[in-house]
């Protein structure tokens, strides 16, 4: 009797092309060894899953990370557009967790959420803003996370509420 495959949702994958969309947050290993990783590459990798596993859906999680004063400026909406351009033609089920700086101001957040929703059509599922920060150990601070008190910020709380109104999730990543 042949066993059924186990359906799998990959909850966190990335696509990039640093030749067309430079992103220093991806690090030097990506620049040196794999500067381009597109939907076809991802799906080829996923076709190598062990027997019994079948990829049925996936979630692209942003690679923007942060936008600190004087840091690298990366257009997070352009990343959402890029992912859709890559994934929609594959016909695969996917979602997008985009980057929005949730502590700038509420109107800024509202506008960016609107732009992401428009760019992603029905694929937008949530927002991630990495909060890893340590006041004295830079090894524990994520690139471009300029402070450690975002969760106490009332603007941040209002922005989280905006996401809830839209049925979006917040993907929290922070130091313990």
mmCIF file with all atom_site columns, N, CA and C in Angstrom, residues 132-173:
data_model
loop_
_atom_site.group_PDB
_atom_site.id
_atom_site.type_symbol
_atom_site.label_atom_id
_atom_site.label_alt_id
_atom_site.label_comp_id
_atom_site.label_asym_id
_atom_site.label_entity_id
_atom_site.label_seq_id
_atom_site.pdbx_PDB_ins_code
_atom_site.Cartn_x
_atom_site.Cartn_y
_atom_site.Cartn_z
_atom_site.occupancy
_atom_site.B_iso_or_equiv
_atom_site.pdbx_formal_charge
_atom_site.auth_seq_id
_atom_site.auth_comp_id
_atom_site.auth_asym_id
_atom_site.auth_atom_id
_atom_site.pdbx_PDB_model_num
ATOM 1   N N  . UNK A 1 132 ? 15.507 42.737 17.374 1.00 0.00 ? 132 UNK A N  1
ATOM 2   C CA . UNK A 1 132 ? 16.713 42.313 18.091 1.00 0.00 ? 132 UNK A CA 1
ATOM 3   C C  . UNK A 1 132 ? 17.617 43.510 18.361 1.00 0.00 ? 132 UNK A C  1
ATOM 4   N N  . UNK A 1 133 ? 17.787 43.839 19.628 1.00 0.00 ? 133 UNK A N  1
ATOM 5   C CA . UNK A 1 133 ? 18.640 44.967 20.001 1.00 0.00 ? 133 UNK A CA 1
ATOM 6   C C  . UNK A 1 133 ? 19.229 44.703 21.374 1.00 0.00 ? 133 UNK A C  1
ATOM 7   N N  . UNK A 1 134 ? 20.501 45.013 21.521 1.00 0.00 ? 134 UNK A N  1
ATOM 8   C CA . UNK A 1 134 ? 21.156 44.933 22.824 1.00 0.00 ? 134 UNK A CA 1
ATOM 9   C C  . UNK A 1 134 ? 21.911 46.238 23.023 1.00 0.00 ? 134 UNK A C  1
ATOM 10  N N  . UNK A 1 135 ? 21.765 46.894 24.161 1.00 0.00 ? 135 UNK A N  1
ATOM 11  C CA . UNK A 1 135 ? 22.359 48.221 24.345 1.00 0.00 ? 135 UNK A CA 1
ATOM 12  C C  . UNK A 1 135 ? 23.882 48.252 24.328 1.00 0.00 ? 135 UNK A C  1
ATOM 13  N N  . UNK A 1 136 ? 24.540 47.124 24.646 1.00 0.00 ? 136 UNK A N  1
ATOM 14  C CA . UNK A 1 136 ? 26.002 47.164 24.701 1.00 0.00 ? 136 UNK A CA 1
ATOM 15  C C  . UNK A 1 136 ? 26.693 46.067 23.893 1.00 0.00 ? 136 UNK A C  1
ATOM 16  N N  . UNK A 1 137 ? 25.949 45.135 23.331 1.00 0.00 ? 137 UNK A N  1
ATOM 17  C CA . UNK A 1 137 ? 26.566 44.052 22.572 1.00 0.00 ? 137 UNK A CA 1
ATOM 18  C C  . UNK A 1 137 ? 26.056 44.082 21.131 1.00 0.00 ? 137 UNK A C  1
ATOM 19  N N  . UNK A 1 138 ? 26.862 44.642 20.223 1.00 0.00 ? 138 UNK A N  1
ATOM 20  C CA . UNK A 1 138 ? 26.417 44.736 18.830 1.00 0.00 ? 138 UNK A CA 1
ATOM 21  C C  . UNK A 1 138 ? 26.178 43.378 18.170 1.00 0.00 ? 138 UNK A C  1
ATOM 22  N N  . UNK A 1 139 ? 26.789 42.311 18.692 1.00 0.00 ? 139 UNK A N  1
ATOM 23  C CA . UNK A 1 139 ? 26.555 40.981 18.129 1.00 0.00 ? 139 UNK A CA 1
ATOM 24  C C  . UNK A 1 139 ? 25.118 40.510 18.350 1.00 0.00 ? 139 UNK A C  1
ATOM 25  N N  . UNK A 1 140 ? 24.438 41.104 19.319 1.00 0.00 ? 140 UNK A N  1
ATOM 26  C CA . UNK A 1 140 ? 23.050 40.736 19.612 1.00 0.00 ? 140 UNK A CA 1
ATOM 27  C C  . UNK A 1 140 ? 22.048 41.726 19.022 1.00 0.00 ? 140 UNK A C  1
ATOM 28  N N  . UNK A 1 141 ? 22.563 42.690 18.263 1.00 0.00 ? 141 UNK A N  1
ATOM 29  C CA . UNK A 1 141 ? 21.694 43.683 17.624 1.00 0.00 ? 141 UNK A CA 1
ATOM 30  C C  . UNK A 1 141 ? 21.649 43.407 16.133 1.00 0.00 ? 141 UNK A C  1
ATOM 31  N N  . UNK A 1 142 ? 20.441 43.298 15.592 1.00 0.00 ? 142 UNK A N  1
ATOM 32  C CA . UNK A 1 142 ? 20.255 43.047 14.170 1.00 0.00 ? 142 UNK A CA 1
ATOM 33  C C  . UNK A 1 142 ? 20.632 44.294 13.386 1.00 0.00 ? 142 UNK A C  1
ATOM 34  N N  . UNK A 1 143 ? 21.094 44.160 12.132 1.00 0.00 ? 143 UNK A N  1
ATOM 35  C CA . UNK A 1 143 ? 21.432 45.352 11.343 1.00 0.00 ? 143 UNK A CA 1
ATOM 36  C C  . UNK A 1 143 ? 20.262 46.333 11.274 1.00 0.00 ? 143 UNK A C  1
ATOM 37  N N  . UNK A 1 144 ? 20.556 47.566 11.490 1.00 0.00 ? 144 UNK A N  1
ATOM 38  C CA . UNK A 1 144 ? 19.621 48.685 11.360 1.00 0.00 ? 144 UNK A CA 1
ATOM 39  C C  . UNK A 1 144 ? 18.511 48.715 12.416 1.00 0.00 ? 144 UNK A C  1
ATOM 40  N N  . UNK A 1 145 ? 18.663 47.991 13.512 1.00 0.00 ? 145 UNK A N  1
ATOM 41  C CA . UNK A 1 145 ? 17.714 48.118 14.623 1.00 0.00 ? 145 UNK A CA 1
ATOM 42  C C  . UNK A 1 145 ? 18.340 49.107 15.597 1.00 0.00 ? 145 UNK A C  1
ATOM 43  N N  . UNK A 1 146 ? 17.860 50.354 15.528 1.00 0.00 ? 146 UNK A N  1
ATOM 44  C CA . UNK A 1 146 ? 18.566 51.444 16.195 1.00 0.00 ? 146 UNK A CA 1
ATOM 45  C C  . UNK A 1 146 ? 18.262 51.609 17.677 1.00 0.00 ? 146 UNK A C  1
ATOM 46  N N  . UNK A 1 147 ? 17.212 50.950 18.179 1.00 0.00 ? 147 UNK A N  1
ATOM 47  C CA . UNK A 1 147 ? 16.909 51.091 19.604 1.00 0.00 ? 147 UNK A CA 1
ATOM 48  C C  . UNK A 1 147 ? 16.157 49.856 20.093 1.00 0.00 ? 147 UNK A C  1
ATOM 49  N N  . UNK A 1 148 ? 16.039 49.749 21.413 1.00 0.00 ? 148 UNK A N  1
ATOM 50  C CA . UNK A 1 148 ? 15.450 48.539 21.976 1.00 0.00 ? 148 UNK A CA 1
ATOM 51  C C  . UNK A 1 148 ? 14.116 48.717 22.667 1.00 0.00 ? 148 UNK A C  1
ATOM 52  N N  . UNK A 1 149 ? 13.447 49.834 22.439 1.00 0.00 ? 149 UNK A N  1
ATOM 53  C CA . UNK A 1 149 ? 12.212 50.095 23.182 1.00 0.00 ? 149 UNK A CA 1
ATOM 54  C C  . UNK A 1 149 ? 10.966 50.180 22.305 1.00 0.00 ? 149 UNK A C  1
ATOM 55  N N  . UNK A 1 150 ? 11.000 49.583 21.134 1.00 0.00 ? 150 UNK A N  1
ATOM 56  C CA . UNK A 1 150 ? 9.869  49.693 20.208 1.00 0.00 ? 150 UNK A CA 1
ATOM 57  C C  . UNK A 1 150 ? 8.559  49.206 20.823 1.00 0.00 ? 150 UNK A C  1
ATOM 58  N N  . UNK A 1 151 ? 8.588  48.111 21.571 1.00 0.00 ? 151 UNK A N  1
ATOM 59  C CA . UNK A 1 151 ? 7.335  47.563 22.099 1.00 0.00 ? 151 UNK A CA 1
ATOM 60  C C  . UNK A 1 151 ? 6.685  48.478 23.135 1.00 0.00 ? 151 UNK A C  1
ATOM 61  N N  . UNK A 1 152 ? 7.422  49.458 23.655 1.00 0.00 ? 152 UNK A N  1
ATOM 62  C CA . UNK A 1 152 ? 6.859  50.433 24.599 1.00 0.00 ? 152 UNK A CA 1
ATOM 63  C C  . UNK A 1 152 ? 6.376  51.697 23.894 1.00 0.00 ? 152 UNK A C  1
ATOM 64  N N  . UNK A 1 153 ? 6.586  51.783 22.609 1.00 0.00 ? 153 UNK A N  1
ATOM 65  C CA . UNK A 1 153 ? 6.268  52.978 21.826 1.00 0.00 ? 153 UNK A CA 1
ATOM 66  C C  . UNK A 1 153 ? 4.780  52.985 21.464 1.00 0.00 ? 153 UNK A C  1
ATOM 67  N N  . UNK A 1 154 ? 4.039  54.052 21.825 1.00 0.00 ? 154 UNK A N  1
ATOM 68  C CA . UNK A 1 154 ? 2.606  54.098 21.498 1.00 0.00 ? 154 UNK A CA 1
ATOM 69  C C  . UNK A 1 154 ? 2.327  54.089 19.993 1.00 0.00 ? 154 UNK A C  1
ATOM 70  N N  . UNK A 1 155 ? 3.211  54.660 19.192 1.00 0.00 ? 155 UNK A N  1
ATOM 71  C CA . UNK A 1 155 ? 3.028  54.632 17.738 1.00 0.00 ? 155 UNK A CA 1
ATOM 72  C C  . UNK A 1 155 ? 3.130  53.186 17.239 1.00 0.00 ? 155 UNK A C  1
ATOM 73  N N  . UNK A 1 156 ? 4.074  52.443 17.779 1.00 0.00 ? 156 UNK A N  1
ATOM 74  C CA . UNK A 1 156 ? 4.227  51.028 17.435 1.00 0.00 ? 156 UNK A CA 1
ATOM 75  C C  . UNK A 1 156 ? 2.930  50.277 17.754 1.00 0.00 ? 156 UNK A C  1
ATOM 76  N N  . UNK A 1 157 ? 2.365  50.517 18.929 1.00 0.00 ? 157 UNK A N  1
ATOM 77  C CA . UNK A 1 157 ? 1.119  49.846 19.334 1.00 0.00 ? 157 UNK A CA 1
ATOM 78  C C  . UNK A 1 157 ? -0.033 50.205 18.391 1.00 0.00 ? 157 UNK A C  1
ATOM 79  N N  . UNK A 1 158 ? -0.131 51.469 18.003 1.00 0.00 ? 158 UNK A N  1
ATOM 80  C CA . UNK A 1 158 ? -1.185 51.881 17.063 1.00 0.00 ? 158 UNK A CA 1
ATOM 81  C C  . UNK A 1 158 ? -0.996 51.210 15.701 1.00 0.00 ? 158 UNK A C  1
ATOM 82  N N  . UNK A 1 159 ? 0.248  51.088 15.284 1.00 0.00 ? 159 UNK A N  1
ATOM 83  C CA . UNK A 1 159 ? 0.533  50.441 14.001 1.00 0.00 ? 159 UNK A CA 1
ATOM 84  C C  . UNK A 1 159 ? 0.171  48.960 14.037 1.00 0.00 ? 159 UNK A C  1
ATOM 85  N N  . UNK A 1 160 ? 0.440  48.306 15.150 1.00 0.00 ? 160 UNK A N  1
ATOM 86  C CA . UNK A 1 160 ? 0.048  46.903 15.310 1.00 0.00 ? 160 UNK A CA 1
ATOM 87  C C  . UNK A 1 160 ? -1.478 46.790 15.209 1.00 0.00 ? 160 UNK A C  1
ATOM 88  N N  . UNK A 1 161 ? -2.189 47.734 15.814 1.00 0.00 ? 161 UNK A N  1
ATOM 89  C CA . UNK A 1 161 ? -3.657 47.726 15.747 1.00 0.00 ? 161 UNK A CA 1
ATOM 90  C C  . UNK A 1 161 ? -4.142 47.866 14.303 1.00 0.00 ? 161 UNK A C  1
ATOM 91  N N  . UNK A 1 162 ? -3.469 48.713 13.513 1.00 0.00 ? 162 UNK A N  1
ATOM 92  C CA . UNK A 1 162 ? -3.830 48.851 12.092 1.00 0.00 ? 162 UNK A CA 1
ATOM 93  C C  . UNK A 1 162 ? -3.727 47.513 11.369 1.00 0.00 ? 162 UNK A C  1
ATOM 94  N N  . UNK A 1 163 ? -2.693 46.768 11.700 1.00 0.00 ? 163 UNK A N  1
ATOM 95  C CA . UNK A 1 163 ? -2.515 45.463 11.063 1.00 0.00 ? 163 UNK A CA 1
ATOM 96  C C  . UNK A 1 163 ? -3.660 44.534 11.437 1.00 0.00 ? 163 UNK A C  1
ATOM 97  N N  . UNK A 1 164 ? -4.063 44.568 12.701 1.00 0.00 ? 164 UNK A N  1
ATOM 98  C CA . UNK A 1 164 ? -5.172 43.734 13.146 1.00 0.00 ? 164 UNK A CA 1
ATOM 99  C C  . UNK A 1 164 ? -6.464 44.058 12.425 1.00 0.00 ? 164 UNK A C  1
ATOM 100 N N  . UNK A 1 165 ? -6.692 45.345 12.187 1.00 0.00 ? 165 UNK A N  1
ATOM 101 C CA . UNK A 1 165 ? -7.897 45.773 11.465 1.00 0.00 ? 165 UNK A CA 1
ATOM 102 C C  . UNK A 1 165 ? -7.926 45.202 10.049 1.00 0.00 ? 165 UNK A C  1
ATOM 103 N N  . UNK A 1 166 ? -6.761 44.927 9.506  1.00 0.00 ? 166 UNK A N  1
ATOM 104 C CA . UNK A 1 166 ? -6.655 44.419 8.133  1.00 0.00 ? 166 UNK A CA 1
ATOM 105 C C  . UNK A 1 166 ? -6.523 42.899 8.080  1.00 0.00 ? 166 UNK A C  1
ATOM 106 N N  . UNK A 1 167 ? -6.563 42.271 9.239  1.00 0.00 ? 167 UNK A N  1
ATOM 107 C CA . UNK A 1 167 ? -6.438 40.814 9.274  1.00 0.00 ? 167 UNK A CA 1
ATOM 108 C C  . UNK A 1 167 ? -5.027 40.318 9.026  1.00 0.00 ? 167 UNK A C  1
ATOM 109 N N  . UNK A 1 168 ? -4.036 41.178 9.287  1.00 0.00 ? 168 UNK A N  1
ATOM 110 C CA . UNK A 1 168 ? -2.635 40.810 9.072  1.00 0.00 ? 168 UNK A CA 1
ATOM 111 C C  . UNK A 1 168 ? -2.000 40.361 10.380 1.00 0.00 ? 168 UNK A C  1
ATOM 112 N N  . UNK A 1 169 ? -1.021 39.492 10.284 1.00 0.00 ? 169 UNK A N  1
ATOM 113 C CA . UNK A 1 169 ? -0.282 39.036 11.459 1.00 0.00 ? 169 UNK A CA 1
ATOM 114 C C  . UNK A 1 169 ? 0.953  39.911 11.668 1.00 0.00 ? 169 UNK A C  1
ATOM 115 N N  . UNK A 1 170 ? 1.499  39.869 12.882 1.00 0.00 ? 170 UNK A N  1
ATOM 116 C CA . UNK A 1 170 ? 2.786  40.496 13.164 1.00 0.00 ? 170 UNK A CA 1
ATOM 117 C C  . UNK A 1 170 ? 3.764  39.382 13.488 1.00 0.00 ? 170 UNK A C  1
ATOM 118 N N  . UNK A 1 171 ? 4.839  39.306 12.726 1.00 0.00 ? 171 UNK A N  1
ATOM 119 C CA . UNK A 1 171 ? 5.870  38.293 12.900 1.00 0.00 ? 171 UNK A CA 1
ATOM 120 C C  . UNK A 1 171 ? 6.940  38.894 13.808 1.00 0.00 ? 171 UNK A C  1
ATOM 121 N N  . UNK A 1 172 ? 6.918  38.537 15.076 1.00 0.00 ? 172 UNK A N  1
ATOM 122 C CA . UNK A 1 172 ? 7.830  39.096 16.068 1.00 0.00 ? 172 UNK A CA 1
ATOM 123 C C  . UNK A 1 172 ? 9.128  38.301 16.108 1.00 0.00 ? 172 UNK A C  1
ATOM 124 N N  . UNK A 1 173 ? 10.243 39.008 16.018 1.00 0.00 ? 173 UNK A N  1
ATOM 125 C CA . UNK A 1 173 ? 11.553 38.418 16.248 1.00 0.00 ? 173 UNK A CA 1
ATOM 126 C C  . UNK A 1 173 ? 12.304 39.378 17.139 1.00 0.00 ? 173 UNK A C  1
#
